[in-house]
């Protein structure tokens, strides 16, 4: 292949939602990311919290229109032939800022060029251009084939619903409410064997409370197996809502591990060890239960980390009693109990 060409592909990605340490909510978004030369294009944009226009939670007609637009089967939505490549994960307002680029045909090839950060009707390439990114030239058949495959994809693959099973109804209700707030459907049941197979196939994960016995868990797993669907199984940690939400976010992550920015978390001996594959913002939070089972929250770290492995010292106060560490980037959430 000529050196002037880049490979084009698509891969599932996630903007991690959650209940943050300060009490704010962050929306969960599943989307399809653009792979250029085998690597997510988003990773070339430093620490950008954004999603592509190919999000799974938009109506099918709009999703199809976005695909057709990237195929240049419709006029460019912005001036000067520019298209939104990544936008705000919380809204669709260009004023929040978006990564845009010119997409054009050159013979049978497709070219993406002049990437810029745009907040208004026109882009200022000199001031806000991504001068180190692109232009990318893609072979037409590969480009069209990747995008057209989305039009026949099974929408059920996203399955952004969770089945909650446990003995503490009040905790399950609060957890379900928190999940729904960030955009994840949640239902509560005590007996999954009574749930129709068609409904079981809509779930991407099942979460068990600590009080659910092994016999009950086995019956739930068998019910999903009979329905012919694979789901992630979450063994719930203590009834701390932000912690449980983080566990479920991790279980719903369908992106290949090699295409994540935050790939590893170790919590041991008073430290949190994290590994990132490209420069990104990482937040580390510790949740601790005291002897009276009250929850204490500690924001241990919030900053930009370069690619590599990093060790983060944790406060001694955060480690008294039973402690759990949550590490998050814009696209990944990892949870580990503290090992002493």
Tab-separated table of C-alpha atoms in Angstrom:
chain	number	residue	atom	x	y	z
A	1	UNK	CA	0.000	0.000	0.000
A	2	UNK	CA	1.241	3.469	-0.843
A	3	UNK	CA	2.628	5.384	2.128
A	4	UNK	CA	0.213	8.227	1.451
A	5	UNK	CA	-2.736	6.066	2.440
A	6	UNK	CA	-4.029	5.526	5.975
A	7	UNK	CA	-6.244	2.620	6.956
A	8	UNK	CA	-9.797	3.390	8.048
A	9	UNK	CA	-11.852	1.330	10.481
A	10	UNK	CA	-14.473	1.519	13.194
A	11	UNK	CA	-14.588	0.174	16.734
A	12	UNK	CA	-17.024	0.313	19.661
A	13	UNK	CA	-16.122	2.900	22.285
A	14	UNK	CA	-17.608	4.301	25.458
A	15	UNK	CA	-17.712	7.629	27.229
A	16	UNK	CA	-17.880	6.486	30.830
A	17	UNK	CA	-20.729	7.827	32.920
A	18	UNK	CA	-20.956	7.763	36.649
A	19	UNK	CA	-21.718	9.407	39.958
A	20	UNK	CA	-18.658	11.549	40.601
A	21	UNK	CA	-16.992	12.204	43.930
A	22	UNK	CA	-18.517	15.696	44.126
A	23	UNK	CA	-22.023	14.322	43.581
A	24	UNK	CA	-22.319	15.345	39.933
A	25	UNK	CA	-23.617	12.943	37.301
A	26	UNK	CA	-21.809	12.204	34.048
A	27	UNK	CA	-23.771	10.737	31.139
A	28	UNK	CA	-22.937	7.296	29.774
A	29	UNK	CA	-22.501	7.275	25.963
A	30	UNK	CA	-21.785	4.312	23.702
A	31	UNK	CA	-20.490	5.275	20.285
A	32	UNK	CA	-18.494	4.067	17.306
A	33	UNK	CA	-14.988	5.503	17.155
A	34	UNK	CA	-12.860	6.068	14.059
A	35	UNK	CA	-9.754	3.895	13.762
A	36	UNK	CA	-6.918	5.397	11.729
A	37	UNK	CA	-3.966	3.099	11.090
A	38	UNK	CA	-5.327	0.752	13.750
A	39	UNK	CA	-5.511	3.355	16.521
A	40	UNK	CA	-8.469	5.416	17.787
A	41	UNK	CA	-8.356	8.857	16.223
A	42	UNK	CA	-9.656	10.271	19.508
A	43	UNK	CA	-6.384	9.304	21.195
A	44	UNK	CA	-4.467	11.683	18.911
A	45	UNK	CA	-6.451	14.596	20.363
A	46	UNK	CA	-4.786	14.504	23.788
A	47	UNK	CA	-7.248	14.569	26.690
A	48	UNK	CA	-10.528	15.235	24.898
A	49	UNK	CA	-13.820	14.203	26.508
A	50	UNK	CA	-15.940	13.765	23.380
A	51	UNK	CA	-17.913	11.262	21.299
A	52	UNK	CA	-18.275	10.728	17.571
A	53	UNK	CA	-21.572	11.493	15.789
A	54	UNK	CA	-22.151	7.723	15.613
A	55	UNK	CA	-23.638	7.312	19.083
A	56	UNK	CA	-25.879	4.363	19.863
A	57	UNK	CA	-28.469	6.382	21.784
A	58	UNK	CA	-29.544	8.645	18.935
A	59	UNK	CA	-32.669	7.727	16.937
A	60	UNK	CA	-32.033	5.260	14.068
A	61	UNK	CA	-33.023	7.793	11.399
A	62	UNK	CA	-30.500	10.328	12.724
A	63	UNK	CA	-27.815	7.636	13.044
A	64	UNK	CA	-28.372	6.650	9.418
A	65	UNK	CA	-28.223	10.291	8.365
A	66	UNK	CA	-24.871	10.681	10.149
A	67	UNK	CA	-23.465	7.655	8.313
A	68	UNK	CA	-24.770	8.946	4.968
A	69	UNK	CA	-23.206	12.329	5.725
A	70	UNK	CA	-19.758	10.806	6.329
A	71	UNK	CA	-20.179	8.977	3.007
A	72	UNK	CA	-20.734	12.412	1.401
A	73	UNK	CA	-24.237	11.454	0.320
A	74	UNK	CA	-25.533	14.723	1.799
A	75	UNK	CA	-24.308	18.295	1.998
A	76	UNK	CA	-21.804	19.167	4.708
A	77	UNK	CA	-23.556	20.355	7.892
A	78	UNK	CA	-21.015	23.158	8.463
A	79	UNK	CA	-19.518	25.862	6.287
A	80	UNK	CA	-16.533	25.174	4.031
A	81	UNK	CA	-17.344	21.480	3.679
A	82	UNK	CA	-16.687	20.727	7.342
A	83	UNK	CA	-18.078	17.802	9.338
A	84	UNK	CA	-18.209	17.145	13.073
A	85	UNK	CA	-15.798	14.341	13.932
A	86	UNK	CA	-16.150	14.547	17.734
A	87	UNK	CA	-18.589	16.585	19.793
A	88	UNK	CA	-19.775	17.255	23.334
A	89	UNK	CA	-20.901	14.050	25.090
A	90	UNK	CA	-23.553	15.873	27.118
A	91	UNK	CA	-25.327	17.824	24.337
A	92	UNK	CA	-25.252	18.584	20.611
A	93	UNK	CA	-24.434	22.287	20.910
A	94	UNK	CA	-21.520	23.368	18.731
A	95	UNK	CA	-20.918	26.176	21.229
A	96	UNK	CA	-19.526	23.578	23.640
A	97	UNK	CA	-16.814	22.895	21.093
A	98	UNK	CA	-16.274	20.155	18.545
A	99	UNK	CA	-13.489	18.671	16.475
A	100	UNK	CA	-14.331	19.279	12.827
A	101	UNK	CA	-12.604	18.450	9.563
A	102	UNK	CA	-13.074	18.814	5.853
A	103	UNK	CA	-14.153	15.539	4.224
A	104	UNK	CA	-13.893	15.361	0.451
A	105	UNK	CA	-13.625	12.936	-2.456
A	106	UNK	CA	-10.479	12.721	-4.568
A	107	UNK	CA	-11.248	10.247	-7.312
A	108	UNK	CA	-12.348	7.097	-5.486
A	109	UNK	CA	-10.500	8.091	-2.325
A	110	UNK	CA	-11.832	9.939	0.717
A	111	UNK	CA	-9.678	12.602	2.369
A	112	UNK	CA	-10.009	14.007	5.890
A	113	UNK	CA	-8.035	17.227	6.316
A	114	UNK	CA	-7.794	20.542	8.162
A	115	UNK	CA	-8.785	19.294	11.607
A	116	UNK	CA	-9.769	22.084	13.993
A	117	UNK	CA	-11.459	22.851	17.286
A	118	UNK	CA	-14.619	24.753	16.372
A	119	UNK	CA	-17.148	26.623	18.515
A	120	UNK	CA	-18.921	28.764	15.917
A	121	UNK	CA	-20.088	28.811	12.334
A	122	UNK	CA	-16.566	28.864	10.900
A	123	UNK	CA	-13.260	27.318	11.962
A	124	UNK	CA	-10.110	29.360	12.566
A	125	UNK	CA	-7.398	26.996	11.305
A	126	UNK	CA	-4.516	29.271	12.215
A	127	UNK	CA	-5.604	29.678	15.812
A	128	UNK	CA	-7.487	26.431	16.552
A	129	UNK	CA	-6.219	23.977	13.960
A	130	UNK	CA	-4.808	20.570	14.890
A	131	UNK	CA	-1.692	21.086	12.805
A	132	UNK	CA	-0.113	17.741	13.663
A	133	UNK	CA	-3.101	15.614	12.640
A	134	UNK	CA	-3.821	14.568	9.070
A	135	UNK	CA	-4.471	14.861	6.281
A	136	UNK	CA	-5.618	11.243	5.980
A	137	UNK	CA	-6.312	9.596	2.633
A	138	UNK	CA	-8.490	6.470	2.739
A	139	UNK	CA	-9.140	3.907	0.028
A	140	UNK	CA	-12.732	4.332	-1.117
A	141	UNK	CA	-13.859	0.677	-0.937
A	142	UNK	CA	-12.501	0.212	2.604
A	143	UNK	CA	-13.965	3.509	3.790
A	144	UNK	CA	-17.395	2.880	2.291
A	145	UNK	CA	-17.463	-0.732	3.444
A	146	UNK	CA	-16.742	0.167	7.064
A	147	UNK	CA	-19.418	2.859	7.258
A	148	UNK	CA	-22.043	0.944	5.276
A	149	UNK	CA	-21.653	-2.015	7.640
A	150	UNK	CA	-23.172	0.179	10.370
A	151	UNK	CA	-26.413	0.448	8.433
A	152	UNK	CA	-27.001	-3.302	8.715
A	153	UNK	CA	-25.594	-3.758	12.216
A	154	UNK	CA	-27.732	-5.202	14.993
A	155	UNK	CA	-28.758	-2.302	17.224
A	156	UNK	CA	-29.316	-4.705	20.129
A	157	UNK	CA	-25.559	-5.169	20.373
A	158	UNK	CA	-25.285	-2.068	22.550
A	159	UNK	CA	-27.678	-3.477	25.221
A	160	UNK	CA	-27.377	-0.594	27.675
A	161	UNK	CA	-29.665	-2.180	30.271
A	162	UNK	CA	-28.749	-3.842	33.539
A	163	UNK	CA	-30.673	-6.386	35.599
A	164	UNK	CA	-30.264	-5.819	39.348
A	165	UNK	CA	-30.737	-8.717	41.774
A	166	UNK	CA	-30.391	-8.403	45.526
A	167	UNK	CA	-32.033	-8.444	48.927
A	168	UNK	CA	-31.779	-4.757	49.826
A	169	UNK	CA	-34.617	-3.205	47.855
A	170	UNK	CA	-33.854	0.357	48.956
A	171	UNK	CA	-30.246	0.083	47.751
A	172	UNK	CA	-31.357	-1.432	44.438
A	173	UNK	CA	-33.866	1.375	43.940
A	174	UNK	CA	-31.234	4.049	44.539
A	175	UNK	CA	-28.803	2.259	42.247
A	176	UNK	CA	-31.422	1.936	39.490
A	177	UNK	CA	-32.249	5.645	39.798
A	178	UNK	CA	-28.568	6.608	39.546
A	179	UNK	CA	-28.049	4.397	36.491
A	180	UNK	CA	-31.102	5.805	34.739
A	181	UNK	CA	-29.893	9.342	35.470
A	182	UNK	CA	-26.668	8.733	33.515
A	183	UNK	CA	-28.464	6.991	30.640
A	184	UNK	CA	-28.342	3.295	31.547
A	185	UNK	CA	-31.592	1.368	31.820
A	186	UNK	CA	-31.980	-0.668	35.006
A	187	UNK	CA	-34.587	-3.151	36.230
A	188	UNK	CA	-34.951	-4.968	39.537
A	189	UNK	CA	-36.054	-8.561	40.010
A	190	UNK	CA	-35.774	-11.374	42.530
A	191	UNK	CA	-36.242	-14.252	40.081
A	192	UNK	CA	-34.779	-13.989	36.585
A	193	UNK	CA	-36.185	-17.406	35.698
A	194	UNK	CA	-39.600	-15.747	35.324
A	195	UNK	CA	-38.305	-13.099	32.887
A	196	UNK	CA	-39.108	-13.903	29.219
A	197	UNK	CA	-36.127	-14.797	27.042
A	198	UNK	CA	-36.873	-11.880	24.695
A	199	UNK	CA	-36.474	-9.455	27.585
A	200	UNK	CA	-33.328	-11.123	28.929
A	201	UNK	CA	-31.719	-10.518	25.540
A	202	UNK	CA	-31.985	-6.757	26.064
A	203	UNK	CA	-29.591	-6.750	29.034
A	204	UNK	CA	-25.860	-6.192	28.796
A	205	UNK	CA	-25.090	-7.018	32.430
A	206	UNK	CA	-26.590	-8.541	35.550
A	207	UNK	CA	-25.493	-7.290	38.972
A	208	UNK	CA	-25.776	-9.371	42.131
A	209	UNK	CA	-25.981	-7.956	45.637
A	210	UNK	CA	-23.756	-9.413	48.327
A	211	UNK	CA	-26.671	-11.263	49.936
A	212	UNK	CA	-27.516	-13.258	46.795
A	213	UNK	CA	-26.477	-16.867	47.313
A	214	UNK	CA	-24.607	-19.063	44.864
A	215	UNK	CA	-27.695	-21.147	44.105
A	216	UNK	CA	-29.643	-18.045	43.076
A	217	UNK	CA	-26.729	-16.793	40.990
A	218	UNK	CA	-26.457	-20.112	39.188
A	219	UNK	CA	-30.187	-20.027	38.366
A	220	UNK	CA	-29.809	-16.531	36.876
A	221	UNK	CA	-26.823	-17.579	34.772
A	222	UNK	CA	-28.767	-20.606	33.533
A	223	UNK	CA	-31.720	-18.395	32.573
A	224	UNK	CA	-29.479	-16.187	30.435
A	225	UNK	CA	-27.840	-19.241	28.869
A	226	UNK	CA	-31.251	-20.631	27.899
A	227	UNK	CA	-32.064	-17.266	26.340
A	228	UNK	CA	-28.910	-17.591	24.249
A	229	UNK	CA	-27.294	-14.341	25.395
A	230	UNK	CA	-23.955	-13.596	27.019
A	231	UNK	CA	-23.977	-10.898	29.677
A	232	UNK	CA	-21.386	-9.509	32.038
A	233	UNK	CA	-21.858	-10.660	35.643
A	234	UNK	CA	-21.125	-8.119	38.368
A	235	UNK	CA	-20.571	-9.249	41.948
A	236	UNK	CA	-21.612	-6.145	43.820
A	237	UNK	CA	-19.224	-4.510	46.243
A	238	UNK	CA	-20.575	-2.746	49.370
A	239	UNK	CA	-23.834	-0.785	48.922
A	240	UNK	CA	-22.094	2.467	47.964
A	241	UNK	CA	-23.964	3.825	44.943
A	242	UNK	CA	-21.066	5.569	43.118
A	243	UNK	CA	-18.950	2.447	43.598
A	244	UNK	CA	-21.644	0.115	42.239
A	245	UNK	CA	-22.277	2.436	39.279
A	246	UNK	CA	-18.555	2.349	38.489
A	247	UNK	CA	-18.568	-1.464	38.589
A	248	UNK	CA	-21.476	-1.610	36.157
A	249	UNK	CA	-19.887	0.970	33.846
A	250	UNK	CA	-16.807	-1.234	33.675
A	251	UNK	CA	-18.925	-4.311	32.926
A	252	UNK	CA	-20.728	-2.562	30.062
A	253	UNK	CA	-17.516	-1.457	28.352
A	254	UNK	CA	-17.474	-3.264	25.001
A	255	UNK	CA	-14.399	-1.546	23.587
A	256	UNK	CA	-11.371	-3.791	22.960
A	257	UNK	CA	-8.928	-3.535	25.857
A	258	UNK	CA	-6.111	-2.624	23.458
A	259	UNK	CA	-8.095	0.455	22.400
A	260	UNK	CA	-8.601	1.932	25.868
A	261	UNK	CA	-6.630	4.743	27.407
A	262	UNK	CA	-6.818	3.463	30.982
A	263	UNK	CA	-5.914	-0.225	30.929
A	264	UNK	CA	-4.876	-1.238	34.425
A	265	UNK	CA	-5.548	-0.485	38.091
A	266	UNK	CA	-3.832	-2.043	41.086
A	267	UNK	CA	-4.766	-1.069	44.648
A	268	UNK	CA	-2.308	-2.395	47.219
A	269	UNK	CA	-0.080	-1.321	50.078
A	270	UNK	CA	-1.436	2.190	50.285
A	271	UNK	CA	-0.990	2.984	46.612
A	272	UNK	CA	-2.985	2.991	43.411
A	273	UNK	CA	-1.114	1.827	40.339
A	274	UNK	CA	-2.559	2.880	36.971
A	275	UNK	CA	-1.456	2.295	33.405
A	276	UNK	CA	-2.482	4.532	30.502
A	277	UNK	CA	-1.784	4.064	26.789
A	278	UNK	CA	-1.897	7.743	25.796
A	279	UNK	CA	-1.932	11.099	27.553
A	280	UNK	CA	-5.240	11.613	29.340
A	281	UNK	CA	-6.885	12.937	32.461
A	282	UNK	CA	-7.169	10.353	35.240
A	283	UNK	CA	-9.240	10.679	38.384
A	284	UNK	CA	-8.667	8.372	41.342
A	285	UNK	CA	-11.262	8.192	44.118
A	286	UNK	CA	-11.248	6.083	47.273
A	287	UNK	CA	-14.442	4.931	49.004
A	288	UNK	CA	-14.009	3.726	52.584
A	289	UNK	CA	-16.431	2.045	54.971
A	290	UNK	CA	-15.837	2.660	58.652
A	291	UNK	CA	-16.774	0.356	61.532
A	292	UNK	CA	-20.333	1.692	61.493
A	293	UNK	CA	-20.592	1.030	57.737
A	294	UNK	CA	-20.683	4.738	56.964
A	295	UNK	CA	-19.189	5.759	53.623
A	296	UNK	CA	-16.292	8.207	53.351
A	297	UNK	CA	-15.123	9.514	49.976
A	298	UNK	CA	-11.606	10.768	49.196
A	299	UNK	CA	-10.512	12.391	45.929
A	300	UNK	CA	-6.981	11.003	45.729
A	301	UNK	CA	-5.821	12.304	42.343
A	302	UNK	CA	-7.091	14.353	39.412
A	303	UNK	CA	-4.628	15.269	36.696
A	304	UNK	CA	-3.135	14.616	33.285
A	305	UNK	CA	-0.892	11.563	33.022
A	306	UNK	CA	1.356	10.650	30.082
A	307	UNK	CA	1.415	7.153	28.627
A	308	UNK	CA	2.978	4.593	30.954
A	309	UNK	CA	2.610	3.198	34.458
A	310	UNK	CA	2.105	5.494	37.431
A	311	UNK	CA	1.960	5.028	41.206
A	312	UNK	CA	-0.301	7.277	43.251
A	313	UNK	CA	0.103	7.427	47.014
A	314	UNK	CA	-3.160	7.336	48.964
A	315	UNK	CA	-3.906	9.146	52.201
A	316	UNK	CA	-3.747	7.062	55.349
A	317	UNK	CA	-7.235	8.253	56.337
A	318	UNK	CA	-8.604	6.748	53.136
A	319	UNK	CA	-7.285	3.315	53.999
A	320	UNK	CA	-8.756	2.763	57.449
A	321	UNK	CA	-11.308	-0.019	57.335
A	322	UNK	CA	-12.613	-1.508	54.091
A	323	UNK	CA	-11.511	0.599	51.105
A	324	UNK	CA	-12.115	0.532	47.351
A	325	UNK	CA	-10.383	2.468	44.602
A	326	UNK	CA	-12.031	3.805	41.434
A	327	UNK	CA	-9.890	5.105	38.567
A	328	UNK	CA	-11.534	6.767	35.589
A	329	UNK	CA	-10.599	8.398	32.325
A	330	UNK	CA	-13.121	9.871	29.908
A	331	UNK	CA	-13.677	6.435	28.361
A	332	UNK	CA	-12.894	3.848	31.033
A	333	UNK	CA	-13.705	3.117	34.662
A	334	UNK	CA	-11.781	0.555	36.710
A	335	UNK	CA	-12.587	-0.611	40.253
A	336	UNK	CA	-10.444	-2.559	42.709
A	337	UNK	CA	-10.668	-3.347	46.449
A	338	UNK	CA	-7.650	-2.268	48.448
A	339	UNK	CA	-5.357	-5.210	49.167
A	340	UNK	CA	-3.442	-4.952	52.411
